[in-house]
């Protein structure tokens, strides 16, 4: 067995604009849905921005990007995944022309990445729909958003086309089923949103994604466009065939997004779901043609697996299972209740490769934990052996999948520098290799301190995975 990853493997880290940039009202930026989510998905949105929203300043990447990218380069990053804030380019989302200051900021970020030889991997829409599009149009339930998104993509492709090879259309697109406001910019309360409206919104996003893929091929020959889904391997809770079917049906919720992105049409099981639930989507002939513009690769996040059962008495929900599912009684969980299952990553990689036969890219994986800043030999750091163990075990399973024949492009650890959590909007839920001195109450110096995992990941990259411990 080989102990290294394929030659040219893209090692790096991943972030999102709303969780790192700050400067929420600078450079001509408009408001996004994140500016009214001071507690993430744990509380209902506020009317407008409020001071307790840590994302207003986040970790101030907007002003400190050069310093942060230099740290990524020191770790040896080959790729950096970041998102562009839609409302920094189109402040309201429905304007005719883009905001020049917003384009200039991302141009400076790309300059810095080029200086260090780091490949950019850009997420076009990462949980930050412009607030105006959410409030005026009810987000992606409205077909007009397809055109607004296409105009946004055109601006990005025309300005950055020659500089960015890898693009992702929507972050964790399947999460809209569970978090319609954060994922789809749909302000209608979840309990009042009909399945009809939800799946029409999903259809609009899928068409927009396919149109972006088509546009990318026209404007940027040689660029690659991927979809991005939240991977959630689903196991039957018991060997009872009813549990196996329950697990299959839950898995199909997420498969559908990949199937449509990779095959260019709706799968039969989803059409049955529509029939069974009285859902009749408005799908034009042009929509069907657009969907045939399939992706070049499939990227995904992986944090946990779940179980499913047909036995209602056993259908308990784990505290960290945002996407539902029953906790696996054989697994341990993180401090936030996310179940830890390294082998599930190998399962997901094999499953997706066999299903779609498209190159795969792990663009999020990591451990959210409470870190303690300590002093070692006069230097401030964090002894995060728990994070090293978590990442090591997941990467060993990714390497196993490569041995299995899976074509894997790269790995970007989530929150490579501490950032504001998406689900809870806390700073204390830390993922990074770099500690950022900022607290949940907003206090702190903002200084950056490499953790023990920083040096560990540096070695993993330098050895192309050979330093991993089986």
XYZ file of C-alpha atoms in Angstrom:
470
model
C 0.000 0.000 0.000
C 1.208 3.515 -0.843
C 1.601 5.922 2.049
C 1.289 9.157 0.088
C -1.462 10.910 -1.810
C -1.440 11.305 -5.623
C 1.087 13.657 -7.189
C -0.324 17.175 -7.457
C -2.798 16.577 -4.621
C -4.287 19.924 -3.566
C -3.686 20.384 0.170
C -5.118 23.449 1.843
C -7.819 25.025 3.964
C -11.335 26.391 3.609
C -13.264 29.438 4.833
C -16.375 31.513 4.044
C -16.545 35.272 3.574
C -19.199 35.920 6.229
C -17.224 33.971 8.825
C -13.834 35.636 8.328
C -14.010 38.964 6.479
C -15.870 41.333 8.782
C -16.104 44.861 7.286
C -19.811 44.169 6.821
C -20.538 47.790 5.883
C -17.245 48.761 4.213
C -16.222 48.949 0.571
C -19.756 49.435 -0.680
C -20.940 46.068 0.667
C -24.665 45.555 1.135
C -26.295 43.506 3.856
C -26.517 39.719 3.563
C -28.731 37.308 5.453
C -25.765 36.686 7.791
C -26.001 40.274 9.041
C -29.341 39.385 10.678
C -28.228 35.995 12.077
C -26.329 36.963 15.260
C -26.886 33.496 16.775
C -26.533 31.476 13.592
C -29.384 29.018 13.135
C -30.103 28.756 16.872
C -32.427 31.807 16.978
C -34.790 33.585 14.584
C -33.232 36.356 12.434
C -33.228 39.958 13.654
C -34.743 42.836 11.705
C -31.371 44.451 10.991
C -27.701 44.215 12.044
C -27.130 44.087 15.806
C -23.915 44.739 17.770
C -23.676 41.213 19.215
C -23.273 39.731 15.711
C -19.613 38.644 15.691
C -19.677 38.383 11.881
C -19.717 42.185 11.582
C -15.999 42.106 12.410
C -15.391 38.316 12.302
C -11.579 37.869 12.309
C -11.040 40.978 10.157
C -9.671 39.066 7.162
C -10.833 42.048 5.081
C -7.907 44.062 6.488
C -5.541 41.241 7.505
C -5.753 38.937 4.475
C -2.069 39.374 3.550
C -0.921 38.302 7.020
C -3.283 35.314 7.025
C -2.371 34.139 3.532
C 1.325 34.338 4.492
C 0.570 31.931 7.358
C -1.241 29.588 4.962
C 1.768 29.719 2.645
C 4.079 28.909 5.550
C 2.019 25.764 6.184
C 2.568 24.855 2.544
C -0.970 25.333 1.228
C -1.398 24.396 -2.435
C -4.985 25.678 -2.472
C -7.147 28.062 -0.443
C -10.909 27.776 -0.563
C -12.702 31.038 0.147
C -16.056 32.476 -0.825
C -16.978 35.750 -2.448
C -19.673 37.724 -0.632
C -22.425 38.259 -3.198
C -23.482 41.525 -1.489
C -19.920 42.834 -1.778
C -20.225 42.551 -5.570
C -23.941 43.381 -5.910
C -24.956 45.110 -2.638
C -28.674 44.520 -3.164
C -28.298 41.558 -5.516
C -30.545 42.874 -8.287
C -28.437 45.769 -9.633
C -27.314 45.962 -13.237
C -23.635 46.688 -12.562
C -21.210 45.313 -9.955
C -19.579 47.251 -7.135
C -16.027 48.095 -8.249
C -14.701 48.256 -4.661
C -15.846 44.702 -3.995
C -14.181 43.386 -7.136
C -10.999 45.266 -6.215
C -10.878 43.628 -2.775
C -11.009 40.090 -4.175
C -8.474 41.059 -6.809
C -6.089 41.981 -3.984
C -6.749 38.634 -2.287
C -5.935 36.846 -5.555
C -2.751 38.936 -5.896
C -1.626 37.691 -2.492
C -2.435 34.049 -3.304
C -0.540 34.309 -6.601
C 2.434 35.798 -4.792
C 2.619 32.650 -2.640
C 1.778 30.177 -5.408
C -1.529 29.151 -3.814
C -4.358 28.040 -6.106
C -7.702 29.735 -5.347
C -10.840 27.598 -5.007
C -13.781 30.012 -5.047
C -17.267 29.361 -3.678
C -19.684 31.675 -5.489
C -22.491 31.485 -2.925
C -21.718 30.371 0.634
C -24.716 30.977 2.899
C -24.789 34.726 2.251
C -27.652 35.615 -0.070
C -28.039 39.418 -0.224
C -30.659 40.385 2.370
C -32.572 42.441 -0.204
C -33.061 39.328 -2.361
C -34.344 37.425 0.666
C -36.750 40.129 1.839
C -38.031 41.451 -1.517
C -38.152 38.210 -3.530
C -38.486 35.537 -0.798
C -35.068 34.209 -1.796
C -34.718 31.270 -4.128
C -38.460 30.557 -4.191
C -38.506 33.304 -6.838
C -37.376 32.403 -10.368
C -35.949 35.914 -10.819
C -32.981 34.932 -8.647
C -31.672 32.715 -11.438
C -31.011 35.783 -13.569
C -29.520 37.765 -10.675
C -27.164 34.885 -9.856
C -26.188 34.504 -13.505
C -25.337 38.219 -13.692
C -23.260 37.869 -10.507
C -21.402 34.872 -11.984
C -20.747 36.742 -15.216
C -19.158 39.608 -13.267
C -16.903 37.159 -11.380
C -15.940 35.145 -14.468
C -15.188 38.248 -16.540
C -13.047 39.831 -13.806
C -11.302 36.774 -12.382
C -11.647 34.175 -15.128
C -7.985 33.932 -16.010
C -6.946 33.779 -12.373
C -9.277 31.175 -10.856
C -9.354 27.623 -12.168
C -11.658 25.984 -9.613
C -15.188 27.220 -8.849
C -18.024 25.908 -6.644
C -21.547 27.146 -7.357
C -23.407 26.773 -4.018
C -22.106 25.686 -0.643
C -23.774 22.552 0.774
C -26.691 22.992 -1.616
C -28.639 20.096 -0.057
C -28.776 21.846 3.329
C -31.613 24.067 2.032
C -34.010 21.218 2.939
C -33.194 21.754 6.622
C -32.096 25.416 6.762
C -34.048 27.304 4.072
C -33.100 30.789 5.303
C -29.356 30.276 5.727
C -28.983 28.067 2.663
C -31.657 29.457 0.331
C -32.256 32.997 1.565
C -35.927 32.081 2.153
C -37.317 34.154 5.059
C -40.640 32.258 5.209
C -40.484 30.390 8.553
C -39.594 26.730 8.052
C -42.852 25.469 9.561
C -44.849 27.642 7.148
C -42.850 26.772 4.024
C -44.662 24.257 1.829
C -42.830 21.361 0.202
C -43.998 22.765 -3.109
C -42.287 26.124 -2.464
C -39.162 24.494 -1.032
C -38.596 22.179 -3.986
C -39.378 24.960 -6.459
C -36.636 26.998 -4.760
C -34.291 24.002 -4.971
C -35.113 23.695 -8.679
C -34.234 27.364 -9.226
C -30.869 26.873 -7.489
C -30.109 23.778 -9.552
C -30.910 25.603 -12.806
C -28.798 28.575 -11.684
C -25.899 26.236 -10.874
C -26.137 24.591 -14.298
C -26.288 27.970 -16.047
C -23.203 29.095 -14.141
C -21.421 25.934 -15.318
C -22.397 26.671 -18.929
C -21.298 30.304 -18.600
C -17.967 29.262 -17.073
C -17.243 27.053 -20.074
C -18.033 29.903 -22.453
C -15.991 32.558 -20.641
C -13.206 30.503 -19.035
C -12.020 27.579 -21.141
C -9.981 25.287 -18.925
C -11.729 26.280 -15.703
C -13.460 23.575 -13.677
C -16.823 23.932 -11.968
C -17.954 21.705 -9.136
C -21.084 21.289 -7.061
C -20.764 21.202 -3.278
C -22.881 18.983 -1.065
C -23.019 18.162 2.609
C -22.041 14.488 2.827
C -23.990 12.519 5.380
C -23.388 8.757 5.188
C -26.570 7.142 6.493
C -26.467 3.742 8.161
C -29.453 1.571 9.163
C -29.735 1.567 12.964
C -30.335 -2.207 12.904
C -30.209 -4.953 10.233
C -34.024 -4.827 10.049
C -34.867 -4.361 6.322
C -37.264 -1.555 7.297
C -34.307 0.334 8.790
C -32.283 -0.306 5.625
C -35.074 1.224 3.525
C -35.366 4.173 5.945
C -31.611 4.780 5.567
C -31.919 4.537 1.769
C -34.726 7.107 1.649
C -32.822 9.555 3.869
C -29.667 9.153 1.771
C -31.691 9.946 -1.351
C -32.463 13.422 0.035
C -28.817 14.310 -0.530
C -28.079 12.025 -3.483
C -30.655 13.913 -5.544
C -28.537 17.070 -5.615
C -25.461 15.204 -6.817
C -27.470 13.103 -9.266
C -28.927 16.196 -10.954
C -25.570 18.022 -11.001
C -23.768 14.984 -12.443
C -26.420 13.393 -14.664
C -28.354 16.442 -15.803
C -31.872 15.248 -14.978
C -34.161 14.456 -12.073
C -33.816 10.886 -10.721
C -36.836 8.590 -10.629
C -36.946 8.355 -6.817
C -37.278 12.147 -6.535
C -40.034 12.216 -9.167
C -41.850 9.593 -7.077
C -41.429 11.767 -3.973
C -43.009 14.646 -5.896
C -45.946 12.449 -6.977
C -46.473 11.070 -3.468
C -46.470 14.569 -1.955
C -48.506 16.387 -4.584
C -45.538 18.505 -5.694
C -45.816 19.859 -9.244
C -42.802 21.950 -10.152
C -42.704 24.595 -12.807
C -39.949 23.216 -15.056
C -39.545 24.811 -18.468
C -38.084 23.200 -21.564
C -35.168 25.624 -21.204
C -34.657 24.463 -17.590
C -34.340 20.874 -18.776
C -31.813 21.942 -21.390
C -29.865 23.995 -18.837
C -29.632 21.087 -16.377
C -27.671 19.100 -18.972
C -24.659 21.344 -18.213
C -23.203 18.935 -15.686
C -20.317 19.623 -13.305
C -16.652 18.716 -13.769
C -16.192 17.454 -10.207
C -18.072 16.902 -6.964
C -16.911 18.616 -3.793
C -18.340 17.984 -0.360
C -18.119 18.646 3.345
C -17.832 15.770 5.778
C -18.246 16.064 9.531
C -20.419 13.177 10.675
C -22.546 10.175 9.750
C -26.032 9.367 10.974
C -28.299 6.351 11.457
C -31.906 5.917 10.405
C -34.696 3.679 11.633
C -38.301 2.965 10.749
C -39.078 2.461 14.454
C -40.608 5.734 15.662
C -39.823 4.839 19.287
C -36.090 4.839 18.435
C -36.122 8.036 16.323
C -34.132 10.245 18.674
C -32.222 13.236 17.325
C -28.623 13.912 18.287
C -27.851 17.386 19.704
C -25.462 18.198 16.864
C -27.331 16.588 13.980
C -28.440 19.666 12.047
C -29.574 17.479 9.162
C -31.583 15.114 11.367
C -30.802 11.439 11.796
C -30.429 9.139 14.783
C -27.132 9.114 16.745
C -24.964 6.054 16.187
C -24.624 4.247 19.544
C -21.118 2.992 18.607
C -19.589 6.452 18.049
C -18.214 9.229 20.249
C -19.214 12.865 19.692
C -17.495 16.259 19.681
C -18.199 18.931 22.313
C -21.022 20.148 20.079
C -22.563 16.697 19.701
C -21.237 15.996 16.205
C -20.528 12.276 15.928
C -16.966 11.360 14.981
C -16.711 8.715 12.254
C -13.465 8.728 10.231
C -14.435 5.556 8.343
C -17.590 7.301 7.188
C -15.359 9.490 5.019
C -14.047 6.426 3.197
C -17.625 5.196 2.819
C -18.746 8.541 1.358
C -15.786 8.741 -1.040
C -16.348 5.242 -2.405
C -20.080 5.771 -2.585
C -19.835 9.050 -4.516
C -17.117 7.797 -6.852
C -19.067 4.655 -7.717
C -22.264 6.647 -8.164
C -21.037 9.587 -10.251
C -17.600 8.688 -11.647
C -16.528 12.311 -11.272
C -13.349 13.496 -9.525
C -14.030 14.245 -5.849
C -12.745 17.039 -3.610
C -13.057 17.103 0.199
C -13.528 20.843 0.733
C -14.603 20.791 4.396
C -13.635 18.526 7.265
C -12.589 19.464 10.757
C -13.198 19.426 14.489
C -14.908 22.278 16.299
C -13.527 22.404 19.842
C -12.820 24.721 22.754
C -9.126 25.614 22.597
C -7.006 26.936 25.440
C -4.216 29.394 24.665
C -1.076 28.491 26.660
C 2.557 29.530 26.676
C 5.255 27.094 25.557
C 8.894 28.224 25.476
C 7.762 31.852 25.582
C 5.371 31.457 22.634
C 1.575 31.439 22.835
C -0.001 28.364 21.260
C -2.672 25.691 21.655
C -1.820 22.041 22.362
C -4.616 20.611 20.208
C -3.692 16.939 20.049
C -7.441 16.154 19.860
C -7.641 18.042 16.538
C -4.495 16.382 15.213
C -5.946 12.977 16.068
C -9.261 13.776 14.400
C -7.715 15.087 11.176
C -5.091 12.333 11.048
C -7.732 9.611 11.315
C -9.914 11.164 8.611
C -6.983 11.647 6.235
C -5.902 8.019 6.718
C -9.401 7.001 5.589
C -9.212 9.386 2.618
C -5.947 7.687 1.647
C -7.683 4.305 1.950
C -10.319 5.542 -0.499
C -7.605 6.578 -2.949
C -6.227 3.042 -2.646
C -9.751 1.810 -3.388
C -9.524 3.598 -6.733
C -11.327 6.835 -5.883
C -10.102 9.849 -7.866
C -9.515 12.490 -5.174
C -8.384 15.993 -6.180
C -7.591 17.502 -2.809
C -8.419 18.242 0.808
C -9.176 21.617 2.405
C -9.619 21.467 6.157
C -12.530 23.585 7.362
C -11.758 26.770 9.237
C -8.013 26.544 8.683
C -7.866 29.739 10.747
C -10.335 30.225 13.620
C -13.548 31.843 12.411
C -17.108 32.547 13.505
C -19.158 29.331 13.544
C -21.967 29.140 10.960
C -24.383 27.122 13.087
C -23.956 28.917 16.440
C -22.118 32.168 15.500
C -19.584 31.535 18.281
C -15.823 32.101 18.206
C -15.307 29.486 20.934
C -16.171 26.674 18.513
C -12.726 26.675 16.942
C -11.520 24.665 13.943
C -8.284 26.351 12.918
C -4.597 25.557 12.765
C -4.229 29.230 13.730
C -5.716 30.623 16.946
C -7.362 34.025 16.606
C -7.541 35.918 19.898
C -11.207 36.857 19.854
C -13.891 35.740 22.296
C -17.633 35.125 22.143
C -18.263 38.538 23.738
C -16.221 40.239 21.003
C -13.191 41.010 23.182
C -9.647 40.022 22.255
C -6.545 41.342 20.522
C -7.194 39.626 17.145
C -3.598 38.378 17.234
C -2.846 35.149 15.372
C -1.025 32.247 17.074
C -0.115 28.968 15.312
C -1.403 25.927 17.208
C 0.405 22.605 17.548
C -1.725 21.344 14.632
C -0.151 24.054 12.429
C 3.229 22.311 12.482
C 1.544 18.920 12.160
C -0.336 19.942 9.003
C 2.801 21.598 7.641
C 4.521 18.202 7.823
C 1.535 16.346 6.331
C 1.634 18.662 3.303
C 5.431 18.545 3.001
C 5.365 14.714 2.952
C 2.187 14.503 0.823
C 0.574 12.489 3.601
C 3.463 10.134 4.378
C 3.709 11.490 7.946
C 0.166 10.338 8.819
C -0.103 7.710 11.565
C -2.133 4.602 10.766
